Coordinates of C-alpha atoms and ligand atoms in Angstrom, one line a residue:
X195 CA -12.5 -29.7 -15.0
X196 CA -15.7 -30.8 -16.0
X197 CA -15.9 -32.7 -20.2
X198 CA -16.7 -29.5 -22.1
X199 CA -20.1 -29.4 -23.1
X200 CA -21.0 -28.1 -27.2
X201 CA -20.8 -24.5 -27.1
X202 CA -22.3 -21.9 -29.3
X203 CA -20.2 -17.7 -29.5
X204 CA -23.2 -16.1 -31.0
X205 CA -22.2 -12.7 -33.6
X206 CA -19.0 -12.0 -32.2
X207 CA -15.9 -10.3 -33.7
X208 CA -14.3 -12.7 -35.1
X209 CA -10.3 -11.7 -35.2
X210 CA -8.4 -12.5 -38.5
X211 CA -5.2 -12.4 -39.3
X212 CA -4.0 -13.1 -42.5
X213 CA -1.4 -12.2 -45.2
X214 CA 0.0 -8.9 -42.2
X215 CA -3.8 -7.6 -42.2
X216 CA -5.6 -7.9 -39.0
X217 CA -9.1 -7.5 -39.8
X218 CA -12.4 -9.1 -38.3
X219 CA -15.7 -10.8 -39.4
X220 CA -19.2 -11.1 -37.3
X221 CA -19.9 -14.8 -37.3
X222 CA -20.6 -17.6 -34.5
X223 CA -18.3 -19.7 -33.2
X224 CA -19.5 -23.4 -32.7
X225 CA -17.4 -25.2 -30.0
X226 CA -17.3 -29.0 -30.1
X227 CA -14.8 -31.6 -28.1
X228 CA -12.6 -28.8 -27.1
X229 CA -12.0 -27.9 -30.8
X230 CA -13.7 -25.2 -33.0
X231 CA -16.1 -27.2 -35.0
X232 CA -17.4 -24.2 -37.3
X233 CA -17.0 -20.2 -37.7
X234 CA -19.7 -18.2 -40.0
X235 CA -22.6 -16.9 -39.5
X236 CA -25.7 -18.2 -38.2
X237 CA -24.7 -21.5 -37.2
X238 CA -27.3 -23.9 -35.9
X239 CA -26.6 -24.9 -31.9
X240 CA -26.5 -28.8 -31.3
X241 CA -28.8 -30.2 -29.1
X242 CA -27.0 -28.9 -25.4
X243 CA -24.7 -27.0 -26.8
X244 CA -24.4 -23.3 -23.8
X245 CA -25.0 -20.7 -26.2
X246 CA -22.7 -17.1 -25.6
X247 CA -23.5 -13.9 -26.7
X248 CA -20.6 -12.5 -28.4
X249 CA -22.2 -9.3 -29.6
X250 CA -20.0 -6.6 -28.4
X251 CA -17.1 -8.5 -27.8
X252 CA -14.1 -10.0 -30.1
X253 CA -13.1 -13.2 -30.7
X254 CA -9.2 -13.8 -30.3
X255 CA -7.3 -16.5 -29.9
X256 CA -5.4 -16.9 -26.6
X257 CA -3.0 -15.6 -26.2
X258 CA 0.4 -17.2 -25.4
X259 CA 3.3 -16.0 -22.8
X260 CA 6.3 -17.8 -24.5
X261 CA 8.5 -17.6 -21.9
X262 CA 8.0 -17.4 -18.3
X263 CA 9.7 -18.6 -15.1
X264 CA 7.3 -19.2 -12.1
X265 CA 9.4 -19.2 -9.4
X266 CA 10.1 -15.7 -9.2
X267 CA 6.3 -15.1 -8.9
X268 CA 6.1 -13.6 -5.2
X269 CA 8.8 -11.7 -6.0
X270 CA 7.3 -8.5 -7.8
X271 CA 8.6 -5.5 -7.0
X272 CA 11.2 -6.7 -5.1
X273 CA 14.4 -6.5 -6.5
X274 CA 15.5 -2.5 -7.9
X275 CA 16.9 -1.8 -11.2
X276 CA 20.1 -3.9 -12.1
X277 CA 22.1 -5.6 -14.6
X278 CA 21.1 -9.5 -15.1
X279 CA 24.3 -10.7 -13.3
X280 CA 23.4 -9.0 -9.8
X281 CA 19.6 -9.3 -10.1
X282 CA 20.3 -13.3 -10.5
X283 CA 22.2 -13.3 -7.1
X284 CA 18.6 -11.9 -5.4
X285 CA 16.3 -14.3 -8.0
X286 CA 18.5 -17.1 -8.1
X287 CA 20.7 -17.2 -4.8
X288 CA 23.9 -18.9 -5.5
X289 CA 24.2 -19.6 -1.7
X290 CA 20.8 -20.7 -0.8
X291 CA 20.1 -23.6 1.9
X292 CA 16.6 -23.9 2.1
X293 CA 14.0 -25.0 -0.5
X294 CA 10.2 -24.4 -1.2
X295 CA 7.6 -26.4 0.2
X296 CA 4.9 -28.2 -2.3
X297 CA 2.3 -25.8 -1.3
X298 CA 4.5 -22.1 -1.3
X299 CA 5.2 -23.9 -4.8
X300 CA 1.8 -24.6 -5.9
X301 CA 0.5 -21.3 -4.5
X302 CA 3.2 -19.4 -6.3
X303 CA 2.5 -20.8 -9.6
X304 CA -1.1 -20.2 -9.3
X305 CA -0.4 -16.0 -8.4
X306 CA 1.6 -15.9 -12.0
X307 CA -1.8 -18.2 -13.6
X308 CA -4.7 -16.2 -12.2
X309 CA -2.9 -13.1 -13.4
X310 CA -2.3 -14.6 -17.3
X311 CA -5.7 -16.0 -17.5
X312 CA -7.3 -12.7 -16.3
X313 CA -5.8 -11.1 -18.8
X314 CA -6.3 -13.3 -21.7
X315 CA -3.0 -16.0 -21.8
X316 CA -4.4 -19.5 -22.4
X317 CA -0.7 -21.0 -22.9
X318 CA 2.5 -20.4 -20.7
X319 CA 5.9 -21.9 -21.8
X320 CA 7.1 -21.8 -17.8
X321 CA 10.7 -22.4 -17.6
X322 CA 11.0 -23.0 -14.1
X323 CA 14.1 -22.8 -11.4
X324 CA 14.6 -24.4 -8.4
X325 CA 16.0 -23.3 -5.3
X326 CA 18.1 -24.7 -4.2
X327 CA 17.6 -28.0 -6.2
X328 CA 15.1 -29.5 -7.6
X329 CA 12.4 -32.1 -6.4
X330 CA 9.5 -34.3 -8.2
X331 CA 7.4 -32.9 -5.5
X332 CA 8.1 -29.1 -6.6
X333 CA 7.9 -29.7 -10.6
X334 CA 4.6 -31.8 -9.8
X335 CA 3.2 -28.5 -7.4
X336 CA 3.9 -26.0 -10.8
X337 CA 2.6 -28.8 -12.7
X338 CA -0.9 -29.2 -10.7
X339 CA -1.8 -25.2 -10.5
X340 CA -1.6 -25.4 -14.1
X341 CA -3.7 -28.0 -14.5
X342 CA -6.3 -26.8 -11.7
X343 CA -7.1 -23.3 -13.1
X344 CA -7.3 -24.6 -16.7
X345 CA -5.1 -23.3 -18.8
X346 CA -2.2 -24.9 -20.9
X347 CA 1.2 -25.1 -20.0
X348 CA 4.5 -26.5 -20.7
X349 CA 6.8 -27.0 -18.0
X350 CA 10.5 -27.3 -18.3
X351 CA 13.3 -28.0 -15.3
X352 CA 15.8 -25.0 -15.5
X353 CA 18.3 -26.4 -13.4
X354 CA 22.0 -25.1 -13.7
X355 CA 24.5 -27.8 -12.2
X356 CA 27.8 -26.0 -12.6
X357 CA 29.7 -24.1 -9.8
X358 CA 28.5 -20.5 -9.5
X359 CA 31.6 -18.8 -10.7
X360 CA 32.3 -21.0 -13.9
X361 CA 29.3 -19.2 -15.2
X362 CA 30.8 -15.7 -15.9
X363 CA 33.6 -14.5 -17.1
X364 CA 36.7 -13.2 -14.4
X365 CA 34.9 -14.1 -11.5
X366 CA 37.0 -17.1 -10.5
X367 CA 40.1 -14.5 -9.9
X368 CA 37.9 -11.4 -8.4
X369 CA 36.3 -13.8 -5.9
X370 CA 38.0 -14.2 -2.4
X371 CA 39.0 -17.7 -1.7
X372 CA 36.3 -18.2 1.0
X373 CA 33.2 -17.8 -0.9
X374 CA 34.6 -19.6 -3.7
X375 CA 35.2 -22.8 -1.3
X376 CA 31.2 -21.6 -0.2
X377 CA 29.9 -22.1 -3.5
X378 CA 32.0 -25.0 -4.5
X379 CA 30.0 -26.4 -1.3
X380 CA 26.9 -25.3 -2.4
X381 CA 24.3 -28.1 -3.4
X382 CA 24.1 -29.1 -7.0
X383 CA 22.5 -31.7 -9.0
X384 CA 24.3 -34.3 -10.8
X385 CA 23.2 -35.2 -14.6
X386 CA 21.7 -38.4 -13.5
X387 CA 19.2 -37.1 -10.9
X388 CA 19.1 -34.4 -13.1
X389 CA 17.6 -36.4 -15.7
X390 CA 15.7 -38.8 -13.6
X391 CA 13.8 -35.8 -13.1
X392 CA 13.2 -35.3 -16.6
X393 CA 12.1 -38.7 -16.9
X394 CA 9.4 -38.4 -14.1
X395 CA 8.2 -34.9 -15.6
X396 CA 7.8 -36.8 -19.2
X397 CA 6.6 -39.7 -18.1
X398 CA 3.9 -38.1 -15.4
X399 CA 2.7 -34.7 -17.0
X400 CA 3.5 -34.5 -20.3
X401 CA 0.0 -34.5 -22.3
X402 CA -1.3 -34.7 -18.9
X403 CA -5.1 -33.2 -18.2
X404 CA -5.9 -34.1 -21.6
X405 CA -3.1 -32.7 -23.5
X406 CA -3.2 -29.2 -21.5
X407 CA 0.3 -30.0 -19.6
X408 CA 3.1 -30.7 -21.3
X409 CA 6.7 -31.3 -20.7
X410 CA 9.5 -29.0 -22.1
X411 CA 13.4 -28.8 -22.0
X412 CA 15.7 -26.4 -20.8
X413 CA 19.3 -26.1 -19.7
X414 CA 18.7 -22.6 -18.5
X415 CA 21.6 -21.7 -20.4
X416 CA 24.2 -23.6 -22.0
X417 CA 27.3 -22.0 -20.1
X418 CA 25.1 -22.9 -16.8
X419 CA 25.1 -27.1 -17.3
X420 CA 27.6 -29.5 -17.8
X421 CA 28.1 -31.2 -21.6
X422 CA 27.2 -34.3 -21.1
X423 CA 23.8 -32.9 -19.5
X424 CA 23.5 -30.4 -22.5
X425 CA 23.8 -33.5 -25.0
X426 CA 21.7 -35.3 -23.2
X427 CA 18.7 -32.1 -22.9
X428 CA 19.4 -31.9 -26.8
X429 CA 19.1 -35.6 -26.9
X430 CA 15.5 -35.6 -25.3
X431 CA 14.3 -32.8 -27.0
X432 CA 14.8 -34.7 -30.5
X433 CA 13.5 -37.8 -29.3
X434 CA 10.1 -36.2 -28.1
X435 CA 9.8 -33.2 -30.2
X436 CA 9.9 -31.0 -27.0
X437 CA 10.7 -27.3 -27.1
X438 CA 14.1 -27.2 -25.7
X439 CA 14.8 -23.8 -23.6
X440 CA 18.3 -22.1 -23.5
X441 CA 18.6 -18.4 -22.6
X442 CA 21.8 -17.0 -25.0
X443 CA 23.0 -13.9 -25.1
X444 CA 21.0 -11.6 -23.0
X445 CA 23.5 -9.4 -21.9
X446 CA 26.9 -8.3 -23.2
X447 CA 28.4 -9.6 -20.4
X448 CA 27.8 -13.3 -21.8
X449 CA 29.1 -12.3 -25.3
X450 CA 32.0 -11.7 -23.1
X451 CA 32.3 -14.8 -21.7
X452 CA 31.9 -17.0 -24.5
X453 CA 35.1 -15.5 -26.4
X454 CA 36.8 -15.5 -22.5
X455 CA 35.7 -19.2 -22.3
X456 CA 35.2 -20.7 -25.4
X457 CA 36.5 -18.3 -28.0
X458 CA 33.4 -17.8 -29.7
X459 CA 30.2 -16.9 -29.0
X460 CA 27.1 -18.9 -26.6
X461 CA 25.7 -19.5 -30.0
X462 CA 28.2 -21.0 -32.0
X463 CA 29.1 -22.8 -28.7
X464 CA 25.2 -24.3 -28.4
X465 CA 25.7 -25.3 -32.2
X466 CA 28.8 -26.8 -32.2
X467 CA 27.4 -29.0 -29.1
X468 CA 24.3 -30.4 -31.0
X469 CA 21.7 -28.0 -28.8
X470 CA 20.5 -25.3 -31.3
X471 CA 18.5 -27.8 -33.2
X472 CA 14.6 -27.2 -34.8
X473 CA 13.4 -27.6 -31.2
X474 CA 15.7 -25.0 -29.7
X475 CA 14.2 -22.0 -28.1
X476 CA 17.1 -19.2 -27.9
X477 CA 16.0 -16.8 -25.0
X478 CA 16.7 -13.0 -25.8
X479 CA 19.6 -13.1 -28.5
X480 CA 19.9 -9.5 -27.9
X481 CA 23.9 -9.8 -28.3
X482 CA 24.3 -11.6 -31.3
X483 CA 25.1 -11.4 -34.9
X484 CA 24.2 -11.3 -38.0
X485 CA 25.4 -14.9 -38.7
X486 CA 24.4 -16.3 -35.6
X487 CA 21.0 -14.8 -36.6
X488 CA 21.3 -17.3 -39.6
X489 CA 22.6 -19.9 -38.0
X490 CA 19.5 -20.0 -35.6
X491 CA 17.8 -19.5 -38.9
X492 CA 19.3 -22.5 -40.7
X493 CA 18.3 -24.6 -37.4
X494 CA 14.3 -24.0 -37.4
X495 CA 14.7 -22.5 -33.8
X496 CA 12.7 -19.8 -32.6
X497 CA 14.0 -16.5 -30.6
X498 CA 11.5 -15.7 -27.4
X499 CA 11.7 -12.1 -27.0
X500 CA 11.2 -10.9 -23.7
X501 CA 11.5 -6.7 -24.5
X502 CA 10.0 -5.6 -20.9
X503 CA 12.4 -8.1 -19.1
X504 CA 15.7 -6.4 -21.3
X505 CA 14.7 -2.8 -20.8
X506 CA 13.7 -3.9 -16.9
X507 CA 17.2 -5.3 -16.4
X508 CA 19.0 -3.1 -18.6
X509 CA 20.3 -5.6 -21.2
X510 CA 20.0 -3.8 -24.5
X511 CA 17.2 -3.7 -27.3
X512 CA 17.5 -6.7 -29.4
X513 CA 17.7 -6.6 -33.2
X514 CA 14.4 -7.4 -34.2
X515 CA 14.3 -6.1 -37.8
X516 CA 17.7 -8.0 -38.4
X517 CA 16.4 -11.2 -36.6
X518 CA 13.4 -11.2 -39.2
X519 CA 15.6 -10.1 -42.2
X520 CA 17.9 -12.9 -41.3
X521 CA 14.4 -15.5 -41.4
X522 CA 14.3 -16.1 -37.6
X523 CA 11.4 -17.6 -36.1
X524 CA 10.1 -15.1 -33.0
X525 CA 7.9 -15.2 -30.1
X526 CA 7.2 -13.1 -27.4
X527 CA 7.3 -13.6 -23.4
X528 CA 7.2 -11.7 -20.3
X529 CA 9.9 -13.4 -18.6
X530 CA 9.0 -13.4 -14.7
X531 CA 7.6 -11.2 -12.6
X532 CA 10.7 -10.3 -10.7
X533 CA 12.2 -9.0 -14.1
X534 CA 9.1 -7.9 -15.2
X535 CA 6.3 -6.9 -11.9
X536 CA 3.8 -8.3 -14.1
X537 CA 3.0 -11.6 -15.7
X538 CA 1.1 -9.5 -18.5
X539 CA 1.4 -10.4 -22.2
X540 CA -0.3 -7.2 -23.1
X541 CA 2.9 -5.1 -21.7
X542 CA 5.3 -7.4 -23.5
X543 CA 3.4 -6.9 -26.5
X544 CA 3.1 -3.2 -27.0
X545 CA 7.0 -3.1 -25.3
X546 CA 7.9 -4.8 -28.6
X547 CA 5.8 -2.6 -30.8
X548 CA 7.6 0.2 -29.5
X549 CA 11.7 -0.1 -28.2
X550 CA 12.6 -1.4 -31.9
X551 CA 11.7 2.5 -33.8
X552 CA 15.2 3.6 -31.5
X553 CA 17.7 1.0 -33.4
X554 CA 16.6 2.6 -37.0
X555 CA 15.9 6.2 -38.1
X556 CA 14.4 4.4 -41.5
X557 CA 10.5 3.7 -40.3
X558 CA 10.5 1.2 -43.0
X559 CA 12.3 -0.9 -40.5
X560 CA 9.6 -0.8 -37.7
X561 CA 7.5 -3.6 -36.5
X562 CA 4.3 -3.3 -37.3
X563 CA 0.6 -4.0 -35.4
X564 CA 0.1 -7.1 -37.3
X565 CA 3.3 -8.0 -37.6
X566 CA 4.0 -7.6 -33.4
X567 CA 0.9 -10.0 -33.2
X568 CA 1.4 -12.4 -36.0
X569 CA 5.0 -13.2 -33.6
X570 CA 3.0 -13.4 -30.6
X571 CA 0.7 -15.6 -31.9
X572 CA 1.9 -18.0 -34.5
X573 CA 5.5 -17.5 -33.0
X574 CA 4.0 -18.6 -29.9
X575 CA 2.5 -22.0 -30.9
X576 CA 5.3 -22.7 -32.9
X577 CA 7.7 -22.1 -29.7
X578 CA 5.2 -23.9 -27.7
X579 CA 5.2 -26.8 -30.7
X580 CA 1.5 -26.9 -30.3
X581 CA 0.3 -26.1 -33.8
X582 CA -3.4 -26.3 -32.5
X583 CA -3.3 -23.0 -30.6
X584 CA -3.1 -19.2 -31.8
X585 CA -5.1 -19.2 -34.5
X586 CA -8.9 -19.6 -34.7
X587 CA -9.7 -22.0 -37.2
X588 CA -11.7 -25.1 -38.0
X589 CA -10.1 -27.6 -36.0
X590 CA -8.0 -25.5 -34.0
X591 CA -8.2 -26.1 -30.0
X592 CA -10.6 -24.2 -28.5
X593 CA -8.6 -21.4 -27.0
X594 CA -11.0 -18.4 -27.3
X595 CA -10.9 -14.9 -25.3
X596 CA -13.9 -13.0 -25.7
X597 CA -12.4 -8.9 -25.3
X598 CA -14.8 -5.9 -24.8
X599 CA -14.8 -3.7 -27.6
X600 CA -17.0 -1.3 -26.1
X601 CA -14.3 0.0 -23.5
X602 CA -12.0 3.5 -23.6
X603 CA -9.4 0.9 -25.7
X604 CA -11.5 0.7 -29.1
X605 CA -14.0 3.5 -28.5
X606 CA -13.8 4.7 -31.3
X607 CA -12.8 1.8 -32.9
X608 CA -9.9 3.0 -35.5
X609 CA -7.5 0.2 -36.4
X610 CA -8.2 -3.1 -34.4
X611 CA -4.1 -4.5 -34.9
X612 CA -2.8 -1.2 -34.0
X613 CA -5.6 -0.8 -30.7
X614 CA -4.5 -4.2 -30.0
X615 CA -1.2 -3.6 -29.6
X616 CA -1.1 -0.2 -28.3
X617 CA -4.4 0.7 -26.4
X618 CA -5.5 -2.7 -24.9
X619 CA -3.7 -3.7 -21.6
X620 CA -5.9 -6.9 -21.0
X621 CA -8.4 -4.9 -18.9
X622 CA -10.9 -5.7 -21.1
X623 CA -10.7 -9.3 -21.5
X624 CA -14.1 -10.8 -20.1
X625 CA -14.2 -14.6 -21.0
X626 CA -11.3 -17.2 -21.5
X627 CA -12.0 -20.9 -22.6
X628 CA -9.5 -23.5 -22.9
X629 CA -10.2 -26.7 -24.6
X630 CA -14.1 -25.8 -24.7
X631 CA -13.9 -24.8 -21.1
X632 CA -15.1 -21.6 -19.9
X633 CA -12.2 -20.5 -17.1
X634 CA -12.9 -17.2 -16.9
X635 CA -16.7 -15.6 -17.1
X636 CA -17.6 -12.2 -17.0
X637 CA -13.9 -11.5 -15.2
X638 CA -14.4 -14.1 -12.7
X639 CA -12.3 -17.2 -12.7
X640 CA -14.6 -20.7 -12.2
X641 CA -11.8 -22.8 -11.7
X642 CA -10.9 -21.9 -8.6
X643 CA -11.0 -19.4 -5.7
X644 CA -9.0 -16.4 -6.5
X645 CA -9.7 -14.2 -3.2
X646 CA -8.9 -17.4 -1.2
X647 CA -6.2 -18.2 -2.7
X648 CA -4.3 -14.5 -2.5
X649 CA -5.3 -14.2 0.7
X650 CA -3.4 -17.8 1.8
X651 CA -0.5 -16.2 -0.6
X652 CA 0.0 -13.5 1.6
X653 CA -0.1 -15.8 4.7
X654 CA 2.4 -17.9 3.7
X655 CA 4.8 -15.2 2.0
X656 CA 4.9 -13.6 5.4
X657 CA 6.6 -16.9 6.8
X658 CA 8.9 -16.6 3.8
X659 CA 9.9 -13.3 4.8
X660 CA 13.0 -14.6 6.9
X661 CA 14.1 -16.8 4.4
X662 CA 14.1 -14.4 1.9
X663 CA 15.8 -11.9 4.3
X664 CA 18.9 -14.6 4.6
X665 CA 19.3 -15.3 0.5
X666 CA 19.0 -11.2 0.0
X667 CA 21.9 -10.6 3.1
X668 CA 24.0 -13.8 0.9
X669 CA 23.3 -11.7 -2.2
X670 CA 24.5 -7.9 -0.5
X671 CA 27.7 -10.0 0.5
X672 CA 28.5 -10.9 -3.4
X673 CA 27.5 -8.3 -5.0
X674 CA 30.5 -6.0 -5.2
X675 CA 32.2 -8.9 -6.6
X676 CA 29.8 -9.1 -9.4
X677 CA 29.7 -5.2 -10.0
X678 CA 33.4 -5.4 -10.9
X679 CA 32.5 -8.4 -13.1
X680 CA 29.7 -6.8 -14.9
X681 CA 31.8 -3.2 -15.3
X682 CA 34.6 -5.2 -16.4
X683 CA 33.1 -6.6 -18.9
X684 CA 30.8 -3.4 -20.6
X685 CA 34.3 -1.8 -20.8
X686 CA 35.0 -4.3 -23.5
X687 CA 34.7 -3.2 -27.4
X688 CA 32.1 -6.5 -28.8
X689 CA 31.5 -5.3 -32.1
X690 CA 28.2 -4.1 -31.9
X691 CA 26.2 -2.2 -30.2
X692 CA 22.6 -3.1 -28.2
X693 CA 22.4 -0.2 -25.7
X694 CA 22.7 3.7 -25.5
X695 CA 25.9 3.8 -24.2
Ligands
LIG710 ZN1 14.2 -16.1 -18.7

């Protein structure tokens, strides 16, 4: 992208959010070095400065999908309703041979950014999977879409390097001897090339394209990765102050499993280890505790809430109100598109503004419009650790979506928080800058070439087709294994309570 030019948002909406009131004032918004340089009213342009009108249209900041894996972008739609433990044989093939090439993986990443920035998401946390291992040349392809279209991102390695069936709970005695041998076979990454790789994705994009790309942490989840790997993760998340990823207690099959394997639960188990530290960012927590909730609390870690993804996959609704009461930091993600069909923040949004009314009869208790995007936004930055984004201010980055208020979503205009969060699905997001940058105008993105780019997508998924065929006959071949796991499991009394039955 082109040095951003002075830029001048002439009488728009500004969005506010302050105190759990979301309000808005008309003033311009004056656009300098890819920061906001001034917001009020009538604001003189610099000499060059593109002027915008913004009459008609809100200000907000970007918005920001807090957790997201890439990978799984082609795969919408293409895996049916089913618990997290089968659905991961089809995303995640245990006995997969054959990897992505640098452009599949480039292409694949872009799908899952044209459809964020179209819809408003300036900042992705993409905790990405590789299959079957993980290259330079893959993190670099997720890495460079990013970068091209223009938005921010930070890019973690989610790389599991423990045998398939130490994972879960019972599976080591359900499984026949054969595809045990099969996946202690399968390929898997040691902690040294696992952390060279870390090393070249620190060293090569973090802060890369000005700042936009950066590097982030993640052990996928800490059953998943051996402990001297998980010590060393923790380890490089202190030393750079990089958000470090770990998805805990998503289902109640892992509660399972950590008093089966470690006699207490994934949480206490990440604390006691040295990995739930200020940096830490637990994904779902839908299984846990009141105390965990305060130890999470106590660490300065945040909890990415993914509600689409746990009603998708059937994991449970998570304990919002009791995750605030307990002084838990939150944000809110899509998860992928698999586990998802849509990278849209809008869905995740008004998904979490809804599911939480069925845990408590008391309304008192219910999230609220502001509240829903106060977590969003600030929750997002602060997962993201970029303290410049999700706010507009003076001095903030530049992250600005211009939305259409004169569209069926705020005609008539009522309660702007509570139209945000229930009425507006992103359709009416018309302009995106990043950094001072204009990505998206008028709907179009001016980055780079969308219909060229789906249209090469669906070229080269077609020659993925037999590969995918091969992982999804691997998967049908396991999965009555796992469906005994996962039954065995829900028949077990955990203490509490996350789903209807
Ligand atoms: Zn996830």
């Amino acid at each position: 992208m082109d040095v951003a030019l002075p830029a001048l948002i002439r009488g728009a909406e500004v969005f506010r959010l302050e105190n759990g009131v979301v309000g808005s004032q008309r003033a311009d918004i004056l656009v300098e070095g890819g920061r906001i340089a001034g917001i009020g009213p009538d604001l003189p342009a610099p000499d060059g400065a593109a002027i915008v009108e913004g009459r008609g249209r809100l200000a907000m900041p970007g918005l920001i999908n807090a957790h997201f894996h890439s990978p799984g972008n082609l795969m919408r739609g293409a895996v049916a309703g089913l618990p997290l433990e089968v659905f991961m044989l089809y995303e995640v093939p245990p006995l997969a041979a054959v990897g992505d090439q640098k452009r599949l993986a480039y292409l694949r990443t872009m799908l899952g950014a044209i459809e964020m920035v179209k819809t408003g998401v300036t900042a992705v946390m993409d905790d990405a999977f590789h299959v079957p291992i993980a290259t330079a040349e893959g993190v670099d392809a997720i890495c460079e879409a990013y970068r091209d279209i223009g938005m921010r991102a930070r890019v973690a390695i989610d790389q599991p390097n423990v045998v398939e069936y130490a994972k879960y709970p019972f599976l080591e005695e359900i499984l026949p001897a054969d595809i045990k041998r099969r996946m202690d076979e399968a390929p898997r990454q040691s902690d040294a090339e696992l952390l060279d790789l870390y090393a070249h994705l620190i060293g090569a994009c973090d802060g890369a394209a000005d700042g936009r790309i950066g590097a982030a942490l993640s052990c996928s989840a800490p059953q998943r990765v051996t402990k001297p790997y998980l010590h060393a993760l923790a380890g490089l998340a202190d030393k750079h102050a990089l958000p470090f990823n770990m998805h805990i207690l998503e289902t109640k099959l892992q509660r399972v499993f950590g008093e089966e394997k470690y006699g207490r639960s994934l949480v206490r188990y990440a604390a006691d280890e040295g990995a739930l530290g200020r940096h830490a960012v637990v994904i779902h927590g839908v299984w846990i505790d009141d105390a965990e909730m305060r130890l999470i609390a106590d660490a300065g870690a945040t909890i990415a809430h993914n509600p689409v993804c746990n009603l998708r996959l059937g994991s449970g609704v998570a304990p919002f109100r009791a995750w605030r009461d307990a002084g838990c930091h939150v944000c809110i993600g899509t998860d992928e598109i698999i586990a998802d069909d849509r990278a849209n923040i809008w869905d995740a949004i008004k998904a979490a503004g809804l599911v939480h009314t069925l845990a408590d009869a008391d309304w008192h208790t219910w999230p609220t419009a502001p509240e829903v995007l106060e977590v969003a936004l600030a929750g997002g930055a602060r997962a993201l650790g970029w303290s410049e984004i999700g706010a507009l201010r003076v001095g903030a980055a530049a992250d600005i979506v211009l939305v259409d208020m004169e569209t069926t979503a705020f005609t008539p205009l009522n309660d702007l928080g509570r139209q945000l969060v229930y009425a507006e699905n992103g359709s009416s997001v018309r302009d995106v800058m990043v950094a001072g940058s204009w990505i998206l105008r008028d709907g179009r993105l001016t980055t780079v070439d969308e219909r060229a780019l789906l249209a090469e997508i669906r070229d080269l998924s077609r020659a993925f087709g037999p590969q995918r065929e091969a992982a999804n006959a691997a998967a049908r071949e396991l999965e009555p294994y796992y469906r005994e796991m996962v039954l065995r499991a829900h028949g077990r009394d955990v203490g509490m309570r996350r789903r209807l039955d």
